[in-house]
Amino acid sequence: MQRCAFKTLALDYKVIFFDAYGVLKNYRGMTPGIHATFEYLTEHNIDFFVLTNDASRSPTQLADVYQRAGITRITEDKVVSSGMLARDYLRYKVRTGVIAYLGTPASAHYIETMGLQAISVRDLDLDQADTVNALVLLDDEGFDWNNDINKAVNLLRLRNIPVIVANTDASYPVSRGQIAVSIGAVADLIERVIRRTFIRFGKPEAQMFNFAFEHVQKYRQVAKTDILMVGDTLATDIMGGNHFGIDTALVLTGNTLPHMADILIESTGIVPDFICDSAVI
Amino acid sequence: MQRCAFKTLALDYKVIFFDAYGVLKNYRGMTPGIHATFEYLTEHNIDFFVLTNDASRSPTQLADVYQRAGITRITEDKVVSSGMLARDYLRYKVRTGVIAYLGTPASAHYIETMGLQAISVRDLDLDQADTVNALVLLDDEGFDWNNDINKAVNLLRLRNIPVIVANTDASYPVSRGQIAVSIGAVADLIERVIRRTFIRFGKPEAQMFNFAFEHVQKYRQVAKTDILMVGDTLATDIMGGNHFGIDTALVLTGNTLPHMADILIESTGIVPDFICDSAVI
Amino acid sequence: MQRCAFKTLALDYKVIFFDAYGVLKNYRGMTPGIHATFEYLTEHNIDFFVLTNDASRSPTQLADVYQRAGITRITEDKVVSSGMLARDYLRYKVRTGVIAYLGTPASAHYIETMGLQAISVRDLDLDQADTVNALVLLDDEGFDWNNDINKAVNLLRLRNIPVIVANTDASYPVSRGQIAVSIGAVADLIERVIRRTFIRFGKPEAQMFNFAFEHVQKYRQVAKTDILMVGDTLATDIMGGNHFGIDTALVLTGNTLPHMADILIESTGIVPDFICDSAVI
Amino acid sequence: MQRCAFKTLALDYKVIFFDAYGVLKNYRGMTPGIHATFEYLTEHNIDFFVLTNDASRSPTQLADVYQRAGITRITEDKVVSSGMLARDYLRYKVRTGVIAYLGTPASAHYIETMGLQAISVRDLDLDQADTVNALVLLDDEGFDWNNDINKAVNLLRLRNIPVIVANTDASYPVSRGQIAVSIGAVADLIERVIRRTFIRFGKPEAQMFNFAFEHVQKYRQVAKTDILMVGDTLATDIMGGNHFGIDTALVLTGNTLPHMADILIESTGIVPDFICDSAVI
């Protein structure tokens, strides 16, 4: 484990994977100065991709947020979301029928682009449960928790269908000091009640990193040793990057507060290869 | 493990503890014929108590349900609810200040009878978090899950206060084949997001059985060997009774379906002393 | 939460429960100066009891350690061990047959004083599994882990019998900086392999505190508000004392290092009523 | 979910992944008649690979077992073991220093072929802990559980190094009705005592399937839809195959007994695409 400046560190890699929240942006908007990072990387011919456990929006919509903030280097093809893995699962393992989902209509994009019929659990009538071939948990918004979590539970009692969770996070920040429960924690609740094991996509799972790794190859042939994962969260970004076999750098602009970094690394046993103050150059 | 008729078995005990749901009643109302059971027990001078993980109503209100169904033997003093343990906790460990709760106004009874000020998380303003000295999870109804679960999470980020869960169950039946998520599972969700360990009251915890045991002594001096726990759920009623050191009888009128009893006993390793078809005589 | 001197704090109670390891003694022997504490308490007519998750020895043997160290006030009747709860379980729920155990011959005391036949898993022949009516996990010593853990697993595949774990701790200190895996963690391993839920006795479970509470009443009628639990471990001593409804004091001479106390209290949400440097007066 | 004969089903795929234990072999040796399966697949130009959570032997030694049983089609290059993933991890993330391991000398093969110095925990002196850069859990044999599990725990208290678990299984069969605890369950025990999260390789993790998928491409360009995973265990083979996005077939010759298949599929929610009596043709 080595402390160093991101500006210097970045030059040792051909590709950099960035976590979004806590690295590139936070609840107030973009991390101040992060724009320069992408100019610098482009200048030095270093590729970059955003790996996010956010399945609430399509890659286009996710990229739009950066575009509108003036970070034009982050285009749709630079975004790898856990929703894309859920979409892949449906492609290979479900193929037909109606797919029920918990989330906003925007999040249903991942189902609809597969040519599958998506229905929000909010609109689902359990009398028609027979037609449902999968349940996908996409976003914590867009449904009535009181009614629709119970409806999802009872759907799963009627139908032994795959449940796909497109976000493994338990919470996300919404303002200084406040967080919101994310769909990953709702998944835990339903899983406990129904006593089944759901299929989860997102960091720290290797499949997320592998998906990004294969995605990179479309642009440039690289090896694992050419890639650096930059994240603010030990349990997802760093654990996942280490497990997948790429180098990892922890930044202190998000979940891991500067004065807690050493204690958390010691107590979790999740050790990044590098620690940088931030991803700003 | 021995199969036998409840009518015969009951005569070997001075006191019988009954689970409510799945034994005395179900989603449609009282178990048909259960009225006779309490006449029979009274006739044979056998005491009985209802042990329930239901903290949504006061003991008086819980007894009323039986009274209105014509089972007049079940009076308020025959009911032991997990809410009574939560109340005891507040008595000994909180004593002052405002107590926030998730649940209906009826469930807040357990807080208010302690002379403490109860405020529903629904009505709580986080700016006043400083005055809150505990959070009690009482019932899955009475609040807006979308807003108030998040508000509870953020309350706990602001205040390191005890969280008391007055119902350890994950779900309860609401109709033939349908269940509802109970406050115990909501507690799991919040616990995971906030990464703390809450204080839980209810079966199978020994404290629930001990509370009932002490309650019984007010009526009659009995030993553990004088008591039989009758329940429909292996993981709560039977596990808890065994752990506490009293005899246990599984009935097949609720959670444990007759054709699954042997498989479930084998796979969980939770073995009742007796199996009876039902608690009806 | 309030910082204060144990000498002053103690005077507010009629009875004090002490954890053993990390409070009264450590890997080197008795906590220096702890002798005076018991003289002081006796002088002020304050009762005291040692609550320990150590089932490796009988209460007599546990008391002997203090006696030999010159702390003569700690006699056999002042010791409440988790092994005594396991013994009670056997008394009420097993009654006959052979009881297999993992532990030393000294730990088998808890079985033998019940008039039951104890056999170490080390000496057990699985061909005689039919006669075994319970398995008790008492101590991490006294058996060959390579052979006997596997033998215990296979015994439980042959016999659906209760498994009693008389120590809920995962580890214990053996020297400066070194720990040893305790039987509680071995229980977790077997539980995972066999996928059953064992019956556990020891702090933080309420049954341990209740057992001690009833034990106290033999000497003196006291209420919960008359008792203080003093311990060095948040997850067992403090969590358990809080849950049971008695006051709790964390001391900083064992598991919880002085510079970590605030961080651990914040991150676990387990809040003692008091923090004292030590139990030495 | 569809019941069908493996002989017919196999023809729909270009590549078949087989689990070893419970499919190709059991505690007595090879599954009777399994030899013909590999002749049939070869004849029909269907590739096959063995995916095993067994890191106790090198791929060469694992293949030898089949060779000696006359199944000459299973050569070293047909075997994908979880040990190969552990080796890859060391290649990318450790690179230098001494690697401690729990396992037999044969299992240390995976470390030594990386040019790293392997030392059994059995032979490790904790005074030399400073030189150790990783701990790898390879096999449940080859070390003294009483001493060496404690030594591993204390090594991890001295050194915050990565711990790699090369077998995710909890147990394996050793004879009719008897099982042995495997290194995966030993990993759970150490993880609980030390409170860290280890890096695990093996089914059902996607990384195992992805590794095999990439391995296959050396022989033949195939898509996920060209591959069938055949296994006897829902939680590893079927869960993992489903998650990775390939078709799955459950066989009833191992862990999942014929009369339990439907109940287990229902209760776990892990649904194979196909059920076949066996992989024998």
Short mmCIF file of N, CA, C and O in Angstrom, two decimals, chain C residues 126 140 143-146 149-150 153-154 157 168-171 177-181 184-186 188-189 192-193 200, chain D residues 126 140 143-146 149-150 153-154 157 168-171 177-181 184-186 188-189 192-193 200:
data_model
loop_
_atom_site.label_atom_id
_atom_site.label_comp_id
_atom_site.label_asym_id
_atom_site.label_seq_id
_atom_site.Cartn_x
_atom_site.Cartn_y
_atom_site.Cartn_z
N LEU C 126 -18.88 -44.16 15.89
CA LEU C 126 -20.14 -43.77 15.22
C LEU C 126 -21.12 -44.95 15.08
O LEU C 126 -22.31 -44.74 14.88
N ASP C 140 -12.54 -25.81 23.54
CA ASP C 140 -11.78 -26.01 22.31
C ASP C 140 -10.62 -26.97 22.50
O ASP C 140 -10.00 -27.40 21.52
N PHE C 143 -9.63 -32.43 22.36
CA PHE C 143 -9.97 -33.32 21.24
C PHE C 143 -9.11 -32.96 20.03
O PHE C 143 -8.47 -31.90 19.98
N ASP C 144 -9.09 -33.88 19.08
CA ASP C 144 -8.31 -33.73 17.86
C ASP C 144 -9.19 -33.10 16.79
O ASP C 144 -10.09 -33.73 16.26
N TRP C 145 -8.93 -31.81 16.49
CA TRP C 145 -9.81 -31.09 15.57
C TRP C 145 -9.93 -31.79 14.21
O TRP C 145 -11.03 -31.86 13.67
N ASN C 146 -8.83 -32.28 13.68
CA ASN C 146 -8.89 -32.91 12.36
C ASN C 146 -9.88 -34.06 12.34
O ASN C 146 -10.72 -34.16 11.44
N ILE C 149 -13.88 -33.05 14.76
CA ILE C 149 -14.89 -32.15 14.19
C ILE C 149 -15.65 -32.90 13.08
O ILE C 149 -16.87 -32.84 13.01
N ASN C 150 -14.91 -33.64 12.27
CA ASN C 150 -15.58 -34.44 11.24
C ASN C 150 -16.48 -35.50 11.87
O ASN C 150 -17.58 -35.77 11.38
N VAL C 153 -19.66 -33.85 12.97
CA VAL C 153 -20.51 -33.57 11.80
C VAL C 153 -21.27 -34.84 11.40
O VAL C 153 -22.49 -34.81 11.18
N ASN C 154 -20.58 -35.94 11.33
CA ASN C 154 -21.22 -37.18 10.87
C ASN C 154 -22.18 -37.76 11.92
O ASN C 154 -23.19 -38.36 11.57
N ARG C 157 -25.32 -36.06 11.24
CA ARG C 157 -26.01 -36.55 10.04
C ARG C 157 -26.76 -37.85 10.34
O ARG C 157 -27.76 -38.15 9.72
N THR C 168 -20.41 -18.78 23.67
CA THR C 168 -20.75 -18.06 22.45
C THR C 168 -19.59 -17.24 21.90
O THR C 168 -19.72 -16.64 20.84
N ASP C 169 -18.46 -17.19 22.60
CA ASP C 169 -17.33 -16.40 22.12
C ASP C 169 -16.66 -17.06 20.91
O ASP C 169 -16.68 -18.27 20.75
N ALA C 170 -16.05 -16.22 20.08
CA ALA C 170 -15.34 -16.73 18.91
C ALA C 170 -13.86 -16.99 19.21
O ALA C 170 -13.25 -17.85 18.59
N SER C 171 -13.31 -16.26 20.16
CA SER C 171 -11.89 -16.42 20.47
C SER C 171 -11.60 -15.95 21.88
O SER C 171 -12.44 -15.32 22.51
N GLY C 177 -1.10 -10.17 22.37
CA GLY C 177 -1.24 -10.12 20.92
C GLY C 177 -1.69 -11.41 20.26
O GLY C 177 -2.01 -11.43 19.10
N GLN C 178 -1.71 -12.51 21.02
CA GLN C 178 -2.16 -13.76 20.40
C GLN C 178 -3.49 -14.22 20.97
O GLN C 178 -3.76 -14.08 22.16
N ILE C 179 -4.32 -14.79 20.10
CA ILE C 179 -5.60 -15.31 20.54
C ILE C 179 -5.73 -16.77 20.13
O ILE C 179 -4.91 -17.29 19.36
N ALA C 180 -6.73 -17.45 20.67
CA ALA C 180 -7.02 -18.81 20.24
C ALA C 180 -8.50 -18.88 19.86
O ALA C 180 -9.34 -18.19 20.44
N VAL C 181 -8.78 -19.68 18.86
CA VAL C 181 -10.15 -19.92 18.42
C VAL C 181 -10.89 -20.66 19.53
O VAL C 181 -10.38 -21.64 20.07
N GLY C 184 -16.94 -21.66 20.49
CA GLY C 184 -18.06 -20.97 19.84
C GLY C 184 -17.86 -20.85 18.33
O GLY C 184 -18.82 -20.98 17.55
N ALA C 185 -16.63 -20.62 17.91
CA ALA C 185 -16.35 -20.52 16.48
C ALA C 185 -16.35 -21.90 15.83
O ALA C 185 -16.74 -22.07 14.67
N VAL C 186 -15.91 -22.92 16.58
CA VAL C 186 -16.00 -24.29 16.07
C VAL C 186 -17.49 -24.65 15.86
O VAL C 186 -17.85 -25.29 14.87
N ASP C 188 -19.84 -22.58 15.02
CA ASP C 188 -20.25 -21.93 13.76
C ASP C 188 -19.88 -22.78 12.55
O ASP C 188 -20.65 -22.91 11.61
N LEU C 189 -18.66 -23.30 12.60
CA LEU C 189 -18.18 -24.13 11.49
C LEU C 189 -19.10 -25.34 11.30
O LEU C 189 -19.56 -25.62 10.19
N ARG C 192 -22.54 -24.43 10.02
CA ARG C 192 -22.59 -24.11 8.59
C ARG C 192 -22.56 -25.39 7.75
O ARG C 192 -23.30 -25.52 6.78
N VAL C 193 -21.71 -26.34 8.15
CA VAL C 193 -21.57 -27.56 7.36
C VAL C 193 -22.87 -28.37 7.42
O VAL C 193 -23.32 -28.92 6.42
N ARG C 200 -27.50 -22.04 21.87
CA ARG C 200 -26.31 -21.41 22.42
C ARG C 200 -26.60 -20.76 23.77
O ARG C 200 -27.62 -20.11 23.93
N LEU D 126 5.91 -17.72 13.57
CA LEU D 126 5.28 -16.39 13.55
C LEU D 126 6.29 -15.25 13.69
O LEU D 126 5.99 -14.11 13.35
N ASP D 140 -8.08 -29.16 3.09
CA ASP D 140 -8.33 -29.41 4.51
C ASP D 140 -7.33 -30.40 5.12
O ASP D 140 -7.29 -30.56 6.34
N PHE D 143 -2.32 -30.39 7.47
CA PHE D 143 -1.93 -29.54 8.60
C PHE D 143 -2.70 -29.97 9.85
O PHE D 143 -3.68 -30.72 9.77
N ASP D 144 -2.19 -29.52 10.98
CA ASP D 144 -2.76 -29.87 12.28
C ASP D 144 -3.78 -28.78 12.65
O ASP D 144 -3.41 -27.67 12.99
N TRP D 145 -5.07 -29.13 12.58
CA TRP D 145 -6.11 -28.11 12.79
C TRP D 145 -5.97 -27.43 14.16
O TRP D 145 -6.14 -26.22 14.26
N ASN D 146 -5.69 -28.19 15.20
CA ASN D 146 -5.60 -27.58 16.53
C ASN D 146 -4.57 -26.47 16.56
O ASN D 146 -4.84 -25.38 17.05
N ILE D 149 -4.68 -23.76 12.63
CA ILE D 149 -5.76 -22.78 12.45
C ILE D 149 -5.50 -21.59 13.37
O ILE D 149 -5.61 -20.43 12.95
N ASN D 150 -5.11 -21.86 14.61
CA ASN D 150 -4.76 -20.76 15.51
C ASN D 150 -3.56 -19.97 14.99
O ASN D 150 -3.51 -18.74 15.10
N VAL D 153 -4.75 -17.67 12.28
CA VAL D 153 -5.47 -16.53 12.86
C VAL D 153 -4.47 -15.48 13.36
O VAL D 153 -4.61 -14.29 13.09
N ASN D 154 -3.46 -15.93 14.06
CA ASN D 154 -2.51 -14.98 14.63
C ASN D 154 -1.60 -14.35 13.57
O ASN D 154 -1.20 -13.19 13.71
N ARG D 157 -3.49 -11.48 12.39
CA ARG D 157 -3.50 -10.36 13.33
C ARG D 157 -2.21 -9.55 13.23
O ARG D 157 -2.20 -8.36 13.48
N THR D 168 -14.70 -23.06 -2.35
CA THR D 168 -15.83 -22.44 -1.67
C THR D 168 -16.77 -23.46 -1.03
O THR D 168 -17.72 -23.08 -0.37
N ASP D 169 -16.51 -24.76 -1.24
CA ASP D 169 -17.42 -25.77 -0.67
C ASP D 169 -17.25 -25.87 0.84
O ASP D 169 -16.18 -25.61 1.39
N ALA D 170 -18.33 -26.27 1.51
CA ALA D 170 -18.28 -26.45 2.96
C ALA D 170 -17.90 -27.88 3.34
O ALA D 170 -17.33 -28.11 4.40
N SER D 171 -18.21 -28.85 2.49
CA SER D 171 -17.91 -30.24 2.82
C SER D 171 -17.82 -31.05 1.54
O SER D 171 -18.20 -30.60 0.47
N GLY D 177 -22.75 -41.85 3.09
CA GLY D 177 -23.34 -41.24 4.27
C GLY D 177 -22.39 -40.40 5.10
O GLY D 177 -22.82 -39.71 6.01
N GLN D 178 -21.09 -40.45 4.82
CA GLN D 178 -20.17 -39.63 5.62
C GLN D 178 -19.56 -38.52 4.77
O GLN D 178 -19.26 -38.71 3.60
N ILE D 179 -19.38 -37.38 5.41
CA ILE D 179 -18.76 -36.25 4.74
C ILE D 179 -17.56 -35.76 5.55
O ILE D 179 -17.37 -36.18 6.69
N ALA D 180 -16.76 -34.93 4.93
CA ALA D 180 -15.67 -34.27 5.65
C ALA D 180 -15.79 -32.77 5.45
O ALA D 180 -16.22 -32.31 4.39
N VAL D 181 -15.42 -32.04 6.47
CA VAL D 181 -15.40 -30.58 6.43
C VAL D 181 -14.32 -30.16 5.43
O VAL D 181 -13.20 -30.66 5.49
N GLY D 184 -13.16 -24.72 2.67
CA GLY D 184 -14.08 -23.58 2.57
C GLY D 184 -14.75 -23.27 3.90
O GLY D 184 -14.95 -22.10 4.26
N ALA D 185 -15.09 -24.30 4.65
CA ALA D 185 -15.71 -24.09 5.96
C ALA D 185 -14.67 -23.65 6.99
O ALA D 185 -14.97 -22.87 7.90
N VAL D 186 -13.45 -24.14 6.87
CA VAL D 186 -12.36 -23.67 7.73
C VAL D 186 -12.15 -22.17 7.49
O VAL D 186 -11.92 -21.39 8.42
N ASP D 188 -14.45 -20.03 6.61
CA ASP D 188 -15.53 -19.33 7.32
C ASP D 188 -15.19 -19.12 8.79
O ASP D 188 -15.43 -18.06 9.36
N LEU D 189 -14.65 -20.18 9.40
CA LEU D 189 -14.29 -20.10 10.82
C LEU D 189 -13.25 -19.00 11.04
O LEU D 189 -13.41 -18.15 11.92
N ARG D 192 -14.67 -15.53 10.55
CA ARG D 192 -15.49 -15.05 11.66
C ARG D 192 -14.62 -14.58 12.82
O ARG D 192 -14.89 -13.54 13.42
N VAL D 193 -13.58 -15.35 13.12
CA VAL D 193 -12.73 -15.01 14.27
C VAL D 193 -11.99 -13.69 14.01
O VAL D 193 -11.87 -12.85 14.90
N ARG D 200 -12.54 -15.34 -2.34
CA ARG D 200 -12.89 -16.74 -2.59
C ARG D 200 -12.98 -17.04 -4.08
O ARG D 200 -13.56 -16.26 -4.83
#
